[in-house]
């Protein structure tokens, strides 16, 4: 009824195949007589069903999204088809199942919950049986004989009357299933269309078309996020050991994101609350296993295209398959180096070439230099971190100065060494894999 029982599966023919119950014989005659008696009262039946549904459902009573005229029309069609099928009367509207399928399709498109629609079917079936029972009681009270009115036979036989009730509910249940199947299929079709639109608009943002306010607004609506908020773009390499994309990990921590494969990687937009940038990097590094570059934060969806380029540049500074995640702002020197491979190679050669040639000392010297520079060039602090004596640190730094011909006290020398250390992973000269795009390799 669907909002009431309606439509139909193929019903039984005279040989007893399909349909809503037995046909032929006294039972079939009784059902035909009962249905034929109610069909002329279809408008009154519809009125009562609509009133009952409104009385028991705030969704339908509100008139939004299902107007009273909409509910009336579809109830009437469902009820008429159900009565004709129940009584095996000639079909007045062709396909018996059409009304139920149409109900499911329309209510899914209107986003009416399926449980609400099924409840309306049950309410409609209840009212339809009430009206049938009233007719049977009136027939019984009139004392009509079976020869005068086949329904009179029903009135005198309570067992048969109960059989009629069971047949009514079988009809309602069958058409409820037809409606529900149509509802779910429509939902799947709608979801497919929504997914296609969402992906297309996300790609438009990444391509830089978000400068068009209409595109940005449509993308925001499709993705379910505001046009203005705190966002970053993340580009993750499709590492074999990493999950397809970081969305499930971020979802588990209440961080919204949307991801799509793009040029052999995954590109995602992530919506951040205040202070979540560090959380995002931590999750990417320690929970996903993905090698990922993260753009600076931006506050308008229109900026997503530029942010994508910056995230890609951050990713290029990371060794392939490293499982590292880097924010663009934390890798500015590396971004400059990876963009100019010939300059980066010269920095490595001129600043640390002699150290790299010392195979026996190389690892100890480079490791000490990194820690010393990161410790503000404090030998004491570096010694604590390296678990060695302060003099050991000073001796190694002195050895580097000797090999490179530069003074450890010179700011220019320290800058050159720091840049060379950042260029090493990009070139693979220190034994690590080159960057994901093969720069300097």
Short mmCIF file of C-alpha atoms in Angstrom, two decimals:
data_model
loop_
_atom_site.label_atom_id
_atom_site.label_comp_id
_atom_site.label_asym_id
_atom_site.label_seq_id
_atom_site.Cartn_x
_atom_site.Cartn_y
_atom_site.Cartn_z
CA UNK A 1 0.00 0.00 0.00
CA UNK A 2 2.85 2.20 0.33
CA UNK A 3 2.20 3.40 1.33
CA UNK A 4 -0.04 0.26 0.86
CA UNK A 5 0.06 -3.19 -0.69
CA UNK A 6 0.26 -3.02 -4.39
CA UNK A 7 1.58 -4.38 -7.63
CA UNK A 8 2.08 -8.06 -7.98
CA UNK A 9 4.12 -11.05 -8.77
CA UNK A 10 2.51 -13.31 -11.39
CA UNK A 11 -0.62 -14.65 -9.72
CA UNK A 12 -2.06 -18.08 -10.05
CA UNK A 13 -3.84 -18.98 -13.20
CA UNK A 14 -6.66 -21.50 -13.36
CA UNK A 15 -4.09 -24.29 -12.94
CA UNK A 16 -2.84 -22.94 -9.61
CA UNK A 17 0.56 -21.39 -10.48
CA UNK A 18 1.94 -18.28 -8.69
CA UNK A 19 -0.16 -15.55 -7.10
CA UNK A 20 -1.56 -14.60 -3.74
CA UNK A 21 -3.47 -17.67 -2.78
CA UNK A 22 -5.63 -20.48 -4.07
CA UNK A 23 -7.92 -19.92 -7.00
CA UNK A 24 -10.94 -21.73 -8.26
CA UNK A 25 -13.63 -23.46 -6.20
CA UNK A 26 -15.65 -21.88 -3.42
CA UNK A 27 -12.65 -20.12 -1.92
CA UNK A 28 -11.85 -18.42 -5.23
CA UNK A 29 -15.45 -17.38 -5.72
CA UNK A 30 -15.62 -15.93 -2.21
CA UNK A 31 -12.46 -13.93 -2.72
CA UNK A 32 -13.62 -12.62 -6.07
CA UNK A 33 -16.94 -11.60 -4.58
CA UNK A 34 -15.27 -9.85 -1.64
CA UNK A 35 -12.80 -7.98 -3.87
CA UNK A 36 -15.52 -7.06 -6.35
CA UNK A 37 -17.58 -5.60 -3.51
CA UNK A 38 -14.72 -3.36 -2.33
CA UNK A 39 -13.38 -2.13 -5.69
CA UNK A 40 -16.30 0.34 -6.14
CA UNK A 41 -15.45 1.71 -2.69
CA UNK A 42 -11.77 2.31 -3.58
CA UNK A 43 -11.91 6.05 -2.90
CA UNK A 44 -13.39 5.55 0.57
CA UNK A 45 -10.83 2.84 1.27
CA UNK A 46 -8.04 5.18 0.12
CA UNK A 47 -9.37 8.00 2.31
CA UNK A 48 -9.34 5.79 5.38
CA UNK A 49 -5.87 4.44 4.66
CA UNK A 50 -4.40 7.92 4.13
CA UNK A 51 -6.02 9.15 7.34
CA UNK A 52 -4.67 6.16 9.27
CA UNK A 53 -1.14 6.61 7.90
CA UNK A 54 -1.19 10.30 8.78
CA UNK A 55 -2.41 9.48 12.28
CA UNK A 56 0.44 7.05 12.92
CA UNK A 57 3.38 8.63 11.05
CA UNK A 58 4.74 12.11 11.69
CA UNK A 59 6.80 11.81 8.50
CA UNK A 60 3.73 11.42 6.31
CA UNK A 61 1.61 13.78 8.39
CA UNK A 62 4.14 16.59 7.86
CA UNK A 63 3.44 16.61 4.12
CA UNK A 64 7.18 16.78 3.41
CA UNK A 65 8.59 15.26 1.32
CA UNK A 66 5.44 13.20 0.63
CA UNK A 67 2.48 15.47 -0.09
CA UNK A 68 -1.08 14.39 0.67
CA UNK A 69 -1.84 14.19 -3.05
CA UNK A 70 1.24 12.05 -3.62
CA UNK A 71 0.25 9.70 -0.81
CA UNK A 72 -3.37 9.56 -1.96
CA UNK A 73 -2.50 8.74 -5.56
CA UNK A 74 -0.01 6.01 -4.82
CA UNK A 75 -2.19 4.48 -2.07
CA UNK A 76 -5.17 4.32 -4.41
CA UNK A 77 -3.13 2.63 -7.11
CA UNK A 78 -1.64 0.13 -4.66
CA UNK A 79 -4.97 -0.69 -3.04
CA UNK A 80 -6.72 -1.18 -6.36
CA UNK A 81 -4.00 -3.51 -7.63
CA UNK A 82 -3.99 -5.45 -4.34
CA UNK A 83 -7.77 -5.95 -4.41
CA UNK A 84 -7.74 -7.06 -8.03
CA UNK A 85 -4.89 -9.47 -7.39
CA UNK A 86 -6.45 -10.79 -4.15
CA UNK A 87 -9.75 -11.48 -5.92
CA UNK A 88 -8.13 -12.51 -9.20
CA UNK A 89 -10.15 -9.89 -10.99
CA UNK A 90 -9.19 -8.63 -14.45
CA UNK A 91 -6.29 -6.19 -14.18
CA UNK A 92 -7.45 -2.64 -14.82
CA UNK A 93 -3.97 -1.14 -15.01
CA UNK A 94 -1.65 -3.69 -16.55
CA UNK A 95 1.36 -4.69 -14.44
CA UNK A 96 0.19 -5.56 -10.93
CA UNK A 97 3.65 -4.95 -9.46
CA UNK A 98 4.15 -1.51 -10.99
CA UNK A 99 2.55 0.40 -8.11
CA UNK A 100 4.75 -1.31 -5.50
CA UNK A 101 7.91 -0.79 -7.55
CA UNK A 102 6.99 2.83 -8.16
CA UNK A 103 6.38 3.33 -4.43
CA UNK A 104 9.81 1.94 -3.59
CA UNK A 105 11.53 4.03 -6.25
CA UNK A 106 9.78 7.28 -5.33
CA UNK A 107 10.20 6.95 -1.57
CA UNK A 108 13.90 6.13 -1.95
CA UNK A 109 14.37 9.24 -4.07
CA UNK A 110 12.50 11.25 -1.44
CA UNK A 111 14.76 9.78 1.25
CA UNK A 112 11.84 8.45 3.29
CA UNK A 113 13.20 5.71 5.59
CA UNK A 114 12.34 2.21 4.39
CA UNK A 115 10.98 1.27 7.81
CA UNK A 116 8.54 4.17 7.59
CA UNK A 117 7.31 3.01 4.18
CA UNK A 118 6.93 -0.58 5.37
CA UNK A 119 4.95 0.64 8.38
CA UNK A 120 2.65 2.48 6.00
CA UNK A 121 2.13 -0.75 4.09
CA UNK A 122 1.17 -2.52 7.30
CA UNK A 123 -1.22 0.29 8.27
CA UNK A 124 -2.80 0.15 4.83
CA UNK A 125 -3.20 -3.61 4.96
CA UNK A 126 -4.82 -3.37 8.39
CA UNK A 127 -7.37 -0.81 7.19
CA UNK A 128 -8.10 -2.82 4.05
CA UNK A 129 -8.87 -5.93 6.13
CA UNK A 130 -10.98 -3.86 8.54
CA UNK A 131 -13.10 -2.68 5.63
CA UNK A 132 -13.38 -6.24 4.31
CA UNK A 133 -14.46 -7.46 7.78
CA UNK A 134 -17.07 -4.70 8.00
CA UNK A 135 -18.49 -5.83 4.68
CA UNK A 136 -18.58 -9.45 5.81
CA UNK A 137 -20.35 -8.54 9.04
CA UNK A 138 -22.88 -6.43 7.13
CA UNK A 139 -23.49 -9.33 4.78
CA UNK A 140 -23.94 -11.70 7.73
CA UNK A 141 -26.38 -9.31 9.41
CA UNK A 142 -28.39 -9.07 6.19
CA UNK A 143 -28.74 -12.88 6.14
CA UNK A 144 -27.88 -13.22 2.51
CA UNK A 145 -27.75 -16.80 1.32
CA UNK A 146 -24.89 -18.25 -0.62
CA UNK A 147 -27.02 -18.50 -3.71
CA UNK A 148 -27.86 -14.79 -3.53
CA UNK A 149 -24.31 -13.55 -2.73
CA UNK A 150 -21.21 -15.71 -2.60
CA UNK A 151 -19.84 -13.51 0.15
CA UNK A 152 -22.70 -14.76 2.32
CA UNK A 153 -20.96 -18.09 2.45
CA UNK A 154 -17.96 -16.39 3.99
CA UNK A 155 -20.16 -14.70 6.53
CA UNK A 156 -21.39 -18.05 7.79
CA UNK A 157 -17.99 -19.70 7.97
CA UNK A 158 -15.52 -18.26 10.51
CA UNK A 159 -12.76 -20.61 9.37
CA UNK A 160 -13.11 -19.35 5.82
CA UNK A 161 -13.14 -15.78 7.08
CA UNK A 162 -9.84 -16.41 8.85
CA UNK A 163 -8.51 -17.88 5.61
CA UNK A 164 -9.50 -14.65 3.85
CA UNK A 165 -7.54 -12.63 6.44
CA UNK A 166 -4.48 -14.81 5.95
CA UNK A 167 -4.71 -14.38 2.18
CA UNK A 168 -4.93 -10.60 2.57
CA UNK A 169 -1.77 -10.49 4.66
CA UNK A 170 0.04 -12.80 2.26
CA UNK A 171 -0.76 -10.33 -0.51
CA UNK A 172 0.45 -7.40 1.59
CA UNK A 173 3.66 -9.19 2.54
CA UNK A 174 4.42 -10.08 -1.07
CA UNK A 175 4.00 -6.55 -2.31
CA UNK A 176 5.93 -5.18 0.65
CA UNK A 177 8.86 -7.28 -0.55
CA UNK A 178 8.45 -5.97 -4.10
CA UNK A 179 8.43 -2.39 -2.81
CA UNK A 180 11.44 -2.95 -0.54
CA UNK A 181 13.47 -4.51 -3.37
CA UNK A 182 12.71 -1.55 -5.63
CA UNK A 183 13.60 0.84 -2.80
CA UNK A 184 17.01 -0.79 -2.27
CA UNK A 185 17.80 -0.95 -5.98
CA UNK A 186 16.96 2.73 -6.32
CA UNK A 187 19.19 3.53 -3.36
CA UNK A 188 22.07 1.68 -5.02
CA UNK A 189 21.49 3.52 -8.29
CA UNK A 190 21.34 6.86 -6.47
CA UNK A 191 24.51 6.04 -4.54
CA UNK A 192 26.27 5.18 -7.78
CA UNK A 193 25.23 8.49 -9.33
CA UNK A 194 26.25 10.38 -6.19
CA UNK A 195 29.62 8.64 -6.09
CA UNK A 196 30.25 9.46 -9.74
CA UNK A 197 29.32 13.10 -9.19
CA UNK A 198 31.41 13.30 -6.00
CA UNK A 199 34.48 11.92 -7.77
CA UNK A 200 34.04 14.24 -10.76
CA UNK A 201 33.77 17.31 -8.55
CA UNK A 202 36.74 16.26 -6.41
CA UNK A 203 38.80 15.86 -9.58
CA UNK A 204 37.64 19.33 -10.65
CA UNK A 205 38.98 20.76 -7.38
CA UNK A 206 42.32 19.02 -7.84
CA UNK A 207 42.53 20.27 -11.41
CA UNK A 208 42.22 23.84 -10.14
CA UNK A 209 38.68 24.49 -11.30
CA UNK A 210 37.54 25.34 -7.78
CA UNK A 211 38.19 29.00 -8.61
CA UNK A 212 34.73 28.91 -10.15
CA UNK A 213 32.41 29.55 -7.16
CA UNK A 214 29.76 27.28 -8.69
CA UNK A 215 32.24 24.38 -8.91
CA UNK A 216 33.45 24.94 -5.35
CA UNK A 217 29.88 25.10 -4.02
CA UNK A 218 28.84 21.96 -5.90
CA UNK A 219 31.92 20.10 -4.68
CA UNK A 220 31.26 21.15 -1.09
CA UNK A 221 27.67 19.88 -1.35
CA UNK A 222 28.73 16.59 -2.95
CA UNK A 223 31.47 15.98 -0.39
CA UNK A 224 29.31 17.14 2.52
CA UNK A 225 31.79 19.74 3.81
CA UNK A 226 31.85 23.56 3.98
CA UNK A 227 33.37 25.70 1.23
CA UNK A 228 35.43 27.43 3.95
CA UNK A 229 37.19 25.36 6.61
CA UNK A 230 40.61 23.91 7.51
CA UNK A 231 41.86 21.45 4.89
CA UNK A 232 45.02 19.78 3.64
CA UNK A 233 45.69 17.68 0.57
CA UNK A 234 47.58 14.43 1.08
CA UNK A 235 49.24 12.49 -1.74
CA UNK A 236 50.17 8.93 -0.79
CA UNK A 237 52.24 6.52 -2.85
CA UNK A 238 50.58 3.17 -3.49
CA UNK A 239 53.12 1.21 -1.45
CA UNK A 240 52.51 -2.57 -1.59
CA UNK A 241 52.78 -2.87 2.19
CA UNK A 242 50.36 0.01 2.87
CA UNK A 243 46.54 -0.11 2.79
CA UNK A 244 44.81 1.17 -0.38
CA UNK A 245 44.27 4.57 1.22
CA UNK A 246 44.41 6.02 4.72
CA UNK A 247 40.67 6.73 5.00
CA UNK A 248 39.80 3.88 7.46
CA UNK A 249 42.58 4.87 9.85
CA UNK A 250 41.55 8.52 9.79
CA UNK A 251 37.87 7.61 10.15
CA UNK A 252 38.68 5.63 13.29
CA UNK A 253 40.09 8.82 14.81
CA UNK A 254 37.18 11.04 13.78
CA UNK A 255 39.05 12.76 10.93
CA UNK A 256 37.02 13.24 7.75
CA UNK A 257 38.72 12.58 4.43
CA UNK A 258 37.91 11.71 0.82
CA UNK A 259 40.35 9.80 -1.40
CA UNK A 260 40.71 8.84 -5.02
CA UNK A 261 43.42 7.01 -6.99
CA UNK A 262 45.21 9.49 -9.20
CA UNK A 263 48.20 8.88 -11.49
CA UNK A 264 49.37 5.79 -9.62
CA UNK A 265 48.90 7.35 -6.20
CA UNK A 266 46.09 8.23 -3.84
CA UNK A 267 45.12 11.88 -3.47
CA UNK A 268 42.96 12.84 -0.51
CA UNK A 269 41.45 15.94 0.98
CA UNK A 270 41.41 15.95 4.78
CA UNK A 271 39.33 18.24 6.98
CA UNK A 272 41.14 19.18 10.17
CA UNK A 273 40.11 20.60 13.49
CA UNK A 274 42.45 22.97 15.27
CA UNK A 275 45.64 21.22 16.33
CA UNK A 276 45.05 18.07 14.26
CA UNK A 277 47.90 18.60 11.79
CA UNK A 278 50.32 16.81 14.10
CA UNK A 279 47.80 14.04 14.71
CA UNK A 280 47.38 13.55 10.97
CA UNK A 281 51.13 13.24 10.40
CA UNK A 282 51.44 10.82 13.31
CA UNK A 283 48.64 8.61 11.97
CA UNK A 284 50.11 8.62 8.47
CA UNK A 285 53.56 7.71 9.77
CA UNK A 286 52.68 5.10 12.36
CA UNK A 287 49.28 3.68 11.43
CA UNK A 288 49.07 3.53 7.63
CA UNK A 289 52.55 2.60 6.43
CA UNK A 290 52.02 4.88 3.44
CA UNK A 291 54.68 7.20 2.06
CA UNK A 292 52.83 10.50 1.92
CA UNK A 293 53.29 14.21 1.31
CA UNK A 294 51.02 16.71 3.06
CA UNK A 295 50.24 20.21 1.80
CA UNK A 296 50.12 23.32 3.98
CA UNK A 297 46.69 24.02 5.45
CA UNK A 298 44.26 26.04 3.33
CA UNK A 299 40.87 27.48 4.14
CA UNK A 300 38.99 27.45 0.82
CA UNK A 301 38.19 24.49 -1.40
CA UNK A 302 39.22 26.65 -4.36
CA UNK A 303 42.83 26.29 -3.17
CA UNK A 304 42.84 22.49 -3.44
CA UNK A 305 44.58 22.45 -6.83
CA UNK A 306 47.55 24.46 -5.58
CA UNK A 307 47.67 22.38 -2.41
CA UNK A 308 47.82 19.19 -4.51
CA UNK A 309 50.96 20.43 -6.24
CA UNK A 310 52.63 21.24 -2.93
CA UNK A 311 51.71 17.83 -1.46
CA UNK A 312 53.19 16.14 -4.54
CA UNK A 313 56.40 18.11 -4.09
CA UNK A 314 56.60 17.04 -0.44
CA UNK A 315 56.10 13.40 -1.48
CA UNK A 316 58.93 13.63 -4.01
CA UNK A 317 61.38 14.38 -1.22
CA UNK A 318 60.74 11.03 0.48
CA UNK A 319 62.53 7.76 -0.35
CA UNK A 320 60.23 5.33 -2.14
CA UNK A 321 58.62 2.76 0.16
CA UNK A 322 59.95 4.49 3.28
CA UNK A 323 56.54 4.73 4.97
CA UNK A 324 57.42 8.29 5.91
CA UNK A 325 54.98 11.19 5.90
CA UNK A 326 56.17 14.75 5.46
CA UNK A 327 54.51 18.14 5.61
CA UNK A 328 55.51 20.53 2.84
CA UNK A 329 56.49 23.26 5.31
CA UNK A 330 58.86 20.84 7.08
CA UNK A 331 60.64 19.89 3.85
CA UNK A 332 61.27 23.25 2.19
CA UNK A 333 65.01 22.66 1.66
CA UNK A 334 64.33 19.18 0.27
CA UNK A 335 61.64 20.57 -2.06
CA UNK A 336 64.14 23.05 -3.45
CA UNK A 337 66.76 20.34 -3.88
CA UNK A 338 64.50 17.76 -5.50
CA UNK A 339 63.34 20.39 -7.99
CA UNK A 340 66.91 21.07 -9.14
CA UNK A 341 68.70 17.71 -9.26
CA UNK A 342 71.85 19.02 -10.92
CA UNK A 343 72.34 21.60 -8.14
CA UNK A 344 71.60 19.01 -5.44
CA UNK A 345 74.25 16.67 -6.88
CA UNK A 346 76.83 19.46 -6.84
CA UNK A 347 75.98 20.31 -3.22
CA UNK A 348 76.55 16.68 -2.18
CA UNK A 349 79.79 16.48 -4.13
CA UNK A 350 81.30 19.80 -3.04
CA UNK A 351 80.16 19.76 0.59
CA UNK A 352 80.52 16.08 1.58
CA UNK A 353 82.16 14.30 -1.35
CA UNK A 354 85.39 13.66 0.54
CA UNK A 355 83.49 12.24 3.50
CA UNK A 356 81.52 9.89 1.25
CA UNK A 357 84.78 8.55 -0.17
CA UNK A 358 85.93 7.36 3.28
CA UNK A 359 84.18 4.04 3.33
CA UNK A 360 85.37 2.98 6.79
CA UNK A 361 84.46 6.25 8.52
CA UNK A 362 81.53 7.34 6.41
CA UNK A 363 78.58 6.11 8.47
CA UNK A 364 79.98 7.28 11.81
CA UNK A 365 80.93 10.70 10.43
CA UNK A 366 77.61 11.32 8.67
CA UNK A 367 75.58 10.11 11.66
CA UNK A 368 77.52 12.33 14.06
CA UNK A 369 77.20 15.32 11.71
CA UNK A 370 73.42 14.94 11.50
CA UNK A 371 72.97 14.76 15.27
CA UNK A 372 75.46 17.60 15.88
CA UNK A 373 73.67 19.94 13.45
CA UNK A 374 70.22 18.98 14.83
CA UNK A 375 71.53 19.70 18.36
CA UNK A 376 72.44 23.27 17.52
CA UNK A 377 76.09 22.29 17.00
CA UNK A 378 76.41 21.37 20.69
CA UNK A 379 78.98 18.62 21.18
CA UNK A 380 77.72 17.90 24.69
CA UNK A 381 74.10 17.46 23.57
CA UNK A 382 75.12 15.39 20.56
CA UNK A 383 77.25 13.13 22.80
CA UNK A 384 74.21 12.44 25.03
CA UNK A 385 72.11 11.44 22.05
CA UNK A 386 74.86 9.32 20.52
CA UNK A 387 75.83 7.69 23.84
CA UNK A 388 79.49 8.63 23.41
CA UNK A 389 82.01 11.05 24.92
CA UNK A 390 81.93 14.73 24.02
CA UNK A 391 85.48 14.49 22.73
CA UNK A 392 84.42 11.74 20.31
CA UNK A 393 81.90 14.15 18.78
CA UNK A 394 84.51 16.92 18.55
CA UNK A 395 87.02 14.56 16.95
CA UNK A 396 84.55 13.43 14.30
CA UNK A 397 83.44 16.95 13.46
CA UNK A 398 87.09 17.93 13.24
CA UNK A 399 87.69 15.02 10.89
CA UNK A 400 84.81 16.21 8.64
CA UNK A 401 86.29 19.71 8.62
CA UNK A 402 89.67 18.27 7.66
CA UNK A 403 88.25 16.16 4.82
CA UNK A 404 86.10 18.95 3.37
CA UNK A 405 88.56 21.73 3.95
CA UNK A 406 85.98 23.81 5.80
CA UNK A 407 85.85 25.22 9.31
CA UNK A 408 83.28 23.73 11.68
CA UNK A 409 82.86 27.27 13.08
CA UNK A 410 81.77 28.67 9.73
CA UNK A 411 78.02 29.28 9.30
CA UNK A 412 78.42 28.81 5.55
CA UNK A 413 80.06 25.43 6.08
CA UNK A 414 77.34 24.31 8.44
CA UNK A 415 74.67 25.39 5.95
CA UNK A 416 76.42 23.51 3.15
CA UNK A 417 76.73 20.37 5.23
CA UNK A 418 73.03 20.57 6.26
CA UNK A 419 71.92 20.95 2.63
CA UNK A 420 74.15 18.09 1.53
CA UNK A 421 72.70 15.82 4.22
CA UNK A 422 69.20 16.62 2.96
CA UNK A 423 70.20 15.89 -0.62
CA UNK A 424 71.72 12.49 0.23
CA UNK A 425 68.44 10.51 0.58
CA UNK A 426 67.17 12.05 -2.64
CA UNK A 427 70.17 10.84 -4.61
CA UNK A 428 70.58 7.50 -2.84
CA UNK A 429 74.22 8.31 -2.21
CA UNK A 430 73.96 7.33 1.46
CA UNK A 431 72.52 3.90 0.67
CA UNK A 432 68.82 4.86 0.86
CA UNK A 433 66.42 4.53 -2.04
CA UNK A 434 65.90 7.64 -4.15
CA UNK A 435 62.71 9.67 -3.99
CA UNK A 436 59.40 8.26 -5.23
CA UNK A 437 59.79 9.94 -8.61
CA UNK A 438 63.37 8.85 -9.05
CA UNK A 439 64.80 12.37 -8.83
CA UNK A 440 68.58 12.47 -8.65
CA UNK A 441 68.71 8.70 -9.01
#
